[in-house]
């Protein structure tokens, strides 16, 4: 069962911090002088900046979910696939929803509520930070044992499996 959050108040506070952390990591990874430089690149929809930002934000989402729900095992991110072999994968926009899979021991209504509240908080935080409110920012699919096939390659191997962002066991290893 998910721990009780004072959500949405706690999430309303956490979401802007998650975004600021993702901007700061983007700046470091791109060797930019300040997070403000990364913010400018994100506003310009720079593909590299957007990619770093989205991955770090997905990692922040994973950390939050792993912290608040003991049933969460890992978080995976959907990989973009090109429309044809000769094409590059489409580049995600800053405002495209994060498409993630949440691997759980057991699906619970508490997790559904947490995901809905987190999505609302992220939408608000993105709108406040970047000025353009997406209608939805976190598209999460909860995967239990019965739906584990969603984490395998699909379409006879033409669609790769979702990429692991963070797992509970890797957090335990980092704290050892």
PDB file of C-alpha atoms in Angstrom:
ATOM      1  CA  UNK A   1       0.000   0.000   0.000  1.00  0.00           C
ATOM      2  CA  UNK A   2       1.280   3.466  -0.785  1.00  0.00           C
ATOM      3  CA  UNK A   3       2.295   5.578   2.167  1.00  0.00           C
ATOM      4  CA  UNK A   4      -0.082   8.393   2.928  1.00  0.00           C
ATOM      5  CA  UNK A   5       0.981  11.587   1.240  1.00  0.00           C
ATOM      6  CA  UNK A   6      -0.290  14.948   2.180  1.00  0.00           C
ATOM      7  CA  UNK A   7      -0.923  15.109  -1.549  1.00  0.00           C
ATOM      8  CA  UNK A   8      -1.565  17.155  -3.470  1.00  0.00           C
ATOM      9  CA  UNK A   9       0.171  19.670  -1.186  1.00  0.00           C
ATOM     10  CA  UNK A  10       3.376  17.625  -0.891  1.00  0.00           C
ATOM     11  CA  UNK A  11       3.397  16.822  -4.598  1.00  0.00           C
ATOM     12  CA  UNK A  12       2.696  20.460  -5.446  1.00  0.00           C
ATOM     13  CA  UNK A  13       5.918  21.242  -3.571  1.00  0.00           C
ATOM     14  CA  UNK A  14       7.886  18.252  -4.937  1.00  0.00           C
ATOM     15  CA  UNK A  15       7.055  18.697  -8.645  1.00  0.00           C
ATOM     16  CA  UNK A  16       8.750  22.112  -9.061  1.00  0.00           C
ATOM     17  CA  UNK A  17      11.806  20.756  -7.223  1.00  0.00           C
ATOM     18  CA  UNK A  18      11.881  17.764  -9.583  1.00  0.00           C
ATOM     19  CA  UNK A  19      11.799  20.102 -12.573  1.00  0.00           C
ATOM     20  CA  UNK A  20      14.552  22.324 -11.169  1.00  0.00           C
ATOM     21  CA  UNK A  21      16.670  19.229 -10.479  1.00  0.00           C
ATOM     22  CA  UNK A  22      16.124  18.022 -14.062  1.00  0.00           C
ATOM     23  CA  UNK A  23      17.137  21.454 -15.422  1.00  0.00           C
ATOM     24  CA  UNK A  24      20.281  21.451 -13.233  1.00  0.00           C
ATOM     25  CA  UNK A  25      21.263  17.949 -14.385  1.00  0.00           C
ATOM     26  CA  UNK A  26      20.671  19.003 -17.995  1.00  0.00           C
ATOM     27  CA  UNK A  27      23.049  21.944 -17.506  1.00  0.00           C
ATOM     28  CA  UNK A  28      25.740  19.682 -16.008  1.00  0.00           C
ATOM     29  CA  UNK A  29      25.440  17.031 -18.701  1.00  0.00           C
ATOM     30  CA  UNK A  30      25.642  19.639 -21.452  1.00  0.00           C
ATOM     31  CA  UNK A  31      28.558  21.415 -19.701  1.00  0.00           C
ATOM     32  CA  UNK A  32      26.579  24.653 -19.586  1.00  0.00           C
ATOM     33  CA  UNK A  33      27.615  27.392 -17.153  1.00  0.00           C
ATOM     34  CA  UNK A  34      24.285  27.632 -15.310  1.00  0.00           C
ATOM     35  CA  UNK A  35      20.856  26.010 -15.099  1.00  0.00           C
ATOM     36  CA  UNK A  36      19.543  29.217 -16.683  1.00  0.00           C
ATOM     37  CA  UNK A  37      21.490  28.293 -19.839  1.00  0.00           C
ATOM     38  CA  UNK A  38      19.817  24.878 -19.843  1.00  0.00           C
ATOM     39  CA  UNK A  39      16.435  26.533 -19.316  1.00  0.00           C
ATOM     40  CA  UNK A  40      17.027  28.665 -22.434  1.00  0.00           C
ATOM     41  CA  UNK A  41      17.942  25.549 -24.440  1.00  0.00           C
ATOM     42  CA  UNK A  42      14.826  23.783 -23.198  1.00  0.00           C
ATOM     43  CA  UNK A  43      12.627  26.734 -24.135  1.00  0.00           C
ATOM     44  CA  UNK A  44      14.167  26.599 -27.627  1.00  0.00           C
ATOM     45  CA  UNK A  45      13.294  22.864 -27.738  1.00  0.00           C
ATOM     46  CA  UNK A  46      16.955  21.867 -28.235  1.00  0.00           C
ATOM     47  CA  UNK A  47      16.744  18.077 -28.815  1.00  0.00           C
ATOM     48  CA  UNK A  48      19.775  17.242 -26.659  1.00  0.00           C
ATOM     49  CA  UNK A  49      18.597  19.405 -23.771  1.00  0.00           C
ATOM     50  CA  UNK A  50      15.072  17.998 -24.015  1.00  0.00           C
ATOM     51  CA  UNK A  51      16.407  14.436 -24.021  1.00  0.00           C
ATOM     52  CA  UNK A  52      18.537  14.986 -20.900  1.00  0.00           C
ATOM     53  CA  UNK A  53      15.713  16.852 -19.160  1.00  0.00           C
ATOM     54  CA  UNK A  54      13.088  14.191 -19.885  1.00  0.00           C
ATOM     55  CA  UNK A  55      15.343  11.345 -18.752  1.00  0.00           C
ATOM     56  CA  UNK A  56      16.248  13.099 -15.506  1.00  0.00           C
ATOM     57  CA  UNK A  57      12.619  13.997 -14.853  1.00  0.00           C
ATOM     58  CA  UNK A  58      11.671  10.335 -15.398  1.00  0.00           C
ATOM     59  CA  UNK A  59      14.397   9.425 -12.890  1.00  0.00           C
ATOM     60  CA  UNK A  60      12.953  11.923 -10.405  1.00  0.00           C
ATOM     61  CA  UNK A  61       9.490  10.396 -10.920  1.00  0.00           C
ATOM     62  CA  UNK A  62      10.974   6.937 -10.281  1.00  0.00           C
ATOM     63  CA  UNK A  63      12.655   8.097  -7.067  1.00  0.00           C
ATOM     64  CA  UNK A  64       9.395   9.571  -5.804  1.00  0.00           C
ATOM     65  CA  UNK A  65       7.349   6.466  -6.647  1.00  0.00           C
ATOM     66  CA  UNK A  66       9.917   4.125  -5.107  1.00  0.00           C
ATOM     67  CA  UNK A  67       9.937   6.280  -1.980  1.00  0.00           C
ATOM     68  CA  UNK A  68       6.178   6.416  -1.517  1.00  0.00           C
ATOM     69  CA  UNK A  69       4.953   3.007  -2.636  1.00  0.00           C
ATOM     70  CA  UNK A  70       6.590  -0.218  -1.464  1.00  0.00           C
ATOM     71  CA  UNK A  71       4.842  -2.114  -4.274  1.00  0.00           C
ATOM     72  CA  UNK A  72       6.791  -0.214  -6.950  1.00  0.00           C
ATOM     73  CA  UNK A  73       9.737  -2.284  -8.183  1.00  0.00           C
ATOM     74  CA  UNK A  74      11.043  -0.231 -11.124  1.00  0.00           C
ATOM     75  CA  UNK A  75      10.238   2.445 -13.660  1.00  0.00           C
ATOM     76  CA  UNK A  76      10.821   2.053 -17.398  1.00  0.00           C
ATOM     77  CA  UNK A  77      10.593   4.651 -20.160  1.00  0.00           C
ATOM     78  CA  UNK A  78       9.077   3.931 -23.568  1.00  0.00           C
ATOM     79  CA  UNK A  79      11.651   4.196 -26.349  1.00  0.00           C
ATOM     80  CA  UNK A  80      10.854   6.154 -29.476  1.00  0.00           C
ATOM     81  CA  UNK A  81      10.863   4.089 -32.655  1.00  0.00           C
ATOM     82  CA  UNK A  82      11.326   5.506 -36.169  1.00  0.00           C
ATOM     83  CA  UNK A  83       8.427   5.248 -38.598  1.00  0.00           C
ATOM     84  CA  UNK A  84      10.711   3.421 -41.039  1.00  0.00           C
ATOM     85  CA  UNK A  85      14.147   1.803 -41.037  1.00  0.00           C
ATOM     86  CA  UNK A  86      15.711   4.661 -42.960  1.00  0.00           C
ATOM     87  CA  UNK A  87      14.423   7.314 -40.552  1.00  0.00           C
ATOM     88  CA  UNK A  88      15.718   8.498 -37.196  1.00  0.00           C
ATOM     89  CA  UNK A  89      13.434   8.177 -34.169  1.00  0.00           C
ATOM     90  CA  UNK A  90      11.185  11.199 -33.682  1.00  0.00           C
ATOM     91  CA  UNK A  91      12.536  13.770 -31.247  1.00  0.00           C
ATOM     92  CA  UNK A  92      10.390  14.351 -28.199  1.00  0.00           C
ATOM     93  CA  UNK A  93       9.201  17.831 -27.402  1.00  0.00           C
ATOM     94  CA  UNK A  94       9.546  19.354 -23.958  1.00  0.00           C
ATOM     95  CA  UNK A  95       5.751  19.251 -23.670  1.00  0.00           C
ATOM     96  CA  UNK A  96       5.200  15.645 -24.784  1.00  0.00           C
ATOM     97  CA  UNK A  97       3.983  13.409 -21.977  1.00  0.00           C
ATOM     98  CA  UNK A  98       6.568  11.160 -20.345  1.00  0.00           C
ATOM     99  CA  UNK A  99       5.499   7.635 -21.299  1.00  0.00           C
ATOM    100  CA  UNK A 100       6.562   5.303 -18.526  1.00  0.00           C
ATOM    101  CA  UNK A 101       5.848   1.811 -17.264  1.00  0.00           C
ATOM    102  CA  UNK A 102       5.691   1.311 -13.512  1.00  0.00           C
ATOM    103  CA  UNK A 103       6.557  -2.278 -12.573  1.00  0.00           C
ATOM    104  CA  UNK A 104       4.794  -3.266  -9.357  1.00  0.00           C
ATOM    105  CA  UNK A 105       4.476  -6.253  -7.068  1.00  0.00           C
ATOM    106  CA  UNK A 106       0.757  -5.542  -6.847  1.00  0.00           C
ATOM    107  CA  UNK A 107      -1.403  -2.907  -8.537  1.00  0.00           C
ATOM    108  CA  UNK A 108      -3.265  -0.767  -6.001  1.00  0.00           C
ATOM    109  CA  UNK A 109      -5.773   2.042  -6.144  1.00  0.00           C
ATOM    110  CA  UNK A 110      -3.435   4.074  -3.920  1.00  0.00           C
ATOM    111  CA  UNK A 111      -0.769   3.982  -6.650  1.00  0.00           C
ATOM    112  CA  UNK A 112      -3.329   5.075  -9.249  1.00  0.00           C
ATOM    113  CA  UNK A 113      -4.225   8.060  -7.054  1.00  0.00           C
ATOM    114  CA  UNK A 114      -0.548   8.882  -6.530  1.00  0.00           C
ATOM    115  CA  UNK A 115       0.128   8.792 -10.294  1.00  0.00           C
ATOM    116  CA  UNK A 116      -2.894  11.003 -11.030  1.00  0.00           C
ATOM    117  CA  UNK A 117      -1.871  13.537  -8.375  1.00  0.00           C
ATOM    118  CA  UNK A 118       1.736  13.520  -9.590  1.00  0.00           C
ATOM    119  CA  UNK A 119       0.605  14.134 -13.167  1.00  0.00           C
ATOM    120  CA  UNK A 120      -1.508  17.123 -12.070  1.00  0.00           C
ATOM    121  CA  UNK A 121       1.403  18.513 -10.037  1.00  0.00           C
ATOM    122  CA  UNK A 122       3.831  18.113 -12.966  1.00  0.00           C
ATOM    123  CA  UNK A 123       1.403  19.792 -15.387  1.00  0.00           C
ATOM    124  CA  UNK A 124       1.132  22.760 -13.019  1.00  0.00           C
ATOM    125  CA  UNK A 125       4.898  22.933 -12.428  1.00  0.00           C
ATOM    126  CA  UNK A 126       5.711  22.714 -16.164  1.00  0.00           C
ATOM    127  CA  UNK A 127       3.185  25.476 -16.877  1.00  0.00           C
ATOM    128  CA  UNK A 128       4.655  27.686 -14.147  1.00  0.00           C
ATOM    129  CA  UNK A 129       8.280  27.093 -15.175  1.00  0.00           C
ATOM    130  CA  UNK A 130       7.932  27.097 -18.968  1.00  0.00           C
ATOM    131  CA  UNK A 131       4.692  29.022 -19.479  1.00  0.00           C
ATOM    132  CA  UNK A 132       2.905  26.436 -21.593  1.00  0.00           C
ATOM    133  CA  UNK A 133       0.623  23.990 -19.796  1.00  0.00           C
ATOM    134  CA  UNK A 134       0.505  20.498 -21.294  1.00  0.00           C
ATOM    135  CA  UNK A 135      -2.841  18.751 -20.876  1.00  0.00           C
ATOM    136  CA  UNK A 136      -1.038  15.742 -19.415  1.00  0.00           C
ATOM    137  CA  UNK A 137       2.611  15.197 -18.568  1.00  0.00           C
ATOM    138  CA  UNK A 138       2.878  11.733 -17.037  1.00  0.00           C
ATOM    139  CA  UNK A 139       1.396   8.856 -18.993  1.00  0.00           C
ATOM    140  CA  UNK A 140       2.059   5.899 -16.713  1.00  0.00           C
ATOM    141  CA  UNK A 141       1.088   2.304 -17.368  1.00  0.00           C
ATOM    142  CA  UNK A 142       1.115   0.129 -14.258  1.00  0.00           C
ATOM    143  CA  UNK A 143       2.580  -3.309 -14.976  1.00  0.00           C
ATOM    144  CA  UNK A 144       1.982  -6.222 -12.635  1.00  0.00           C
ATOM    145  CA  UNK A 145       2.915  -9.874 -13.228  1.00  0.00           C
ATOM    146  CA  UNK A 146      -0.145 -10.435 -15.400  1.00  0.00           C
ATOM    147  CA  UNK A 147       0.947  -7.619 -17.747  1.00  0.00           C
ATOM    148  CA  UNK A 148       4.723  -8.246 -17.675  1.00  0.00           C
ATOM    149  CA  UNK A 149       4.683  -8.855 -21.437  1.00  0.00           C
ATOM    150  CA  UNK A 150       4.509  -5.049 -21.844  1.00  0.00           C
ATOM    151  CA  UNK A 151       8.175  -4.911 -20.795  1.00  0.00           C
ATOM    152  CA  UNK A 152       9.346  -7.270 -23.550  1.00  0.00           C
ATOM    153  CA  UNK A 153      10.275  -6.386 -27.145  1.00  0.00           C
ATOM    154  CA  UNK A 154       7.108  -6.120 -29.211  1.00  0.00           C
ATOM    155  CA  UNK A 155       6.012  -6.401 -32.841  1.00  0.00           C
ATOM    156  CA  UNK A 156       8.292  -9.397 -33.442  1.00  0.00           C
ATOM    157  CA  UNK A 157      11.299  -7.472 -32.138  1.00  0.00           C
ATOM    158  CA  UNK A 158      10.689  -4.338 -34.220  1.00  0.00           C
ATOM    159  CA  UNK A 159       9.728  -2.361 -31.111  1.00  0.00           C
ATOM    160  CA  UNK A 160      12.375  -2.450 -28.408  1.00  0.00           C
ATOM    161  CA  UNK A 161      11.543  -3.109 -24.800  1.00  0.00           C
ATOM    162  CA  UNK A 162      11.087  -0.030 -22.615  1.00  0.00           C
ATOM    163  CA  UNK A 163      14.365   1.219 -21.119  1.00  0.00           C
ATOM    164  CA  UNK A 164      14.953   0.794 -17.391  1.00  0.00           C
ATOM    165  CA  UNK A 165      15.206   4.178 -15.667  1.00  0.00           C
ATOM    166  CA  UNK A 166      15.535   3.108 -12.038  1.00  0.00           C
ATOM    167  CA  UNK A 167      14.847   0.022  -9.925  1.00  0.00           C
ATOM    168  CA  UNK A 168      14.453  -0.432  -6.191  1.00  0.00           C
ATOM    169  CA  UNK A 169      17.445  -2.803  -6.089  1.00  0.00           C
ATOM    170  CA  UNK A 170      19.734  -0.192  -7.666  1.00  0.00           C
ATOM    171  CA  UNK A 171      18.769   2.317  -4.964  1.00  0.00           C
ATOM    172  CA  UNK A 172      19.649  -0.251  -2.299  1.00  0.00           C
ATOM    173  CA  UNK A 173      23.046  -0.794  -3.969  1.00  0.00           C
ATOM    174  CA  UNK A 174      23.746   2.967  -4.046  1.00  0.00           C
ATOM    175  CA  UNK A 175      23.070   3.299  -0.318  1.00  0.00           C
ATOM    176  CA  UNK A 176      25.399   0.411   0.634  1.00  0.00           C
TER     177      UNK A 176
END
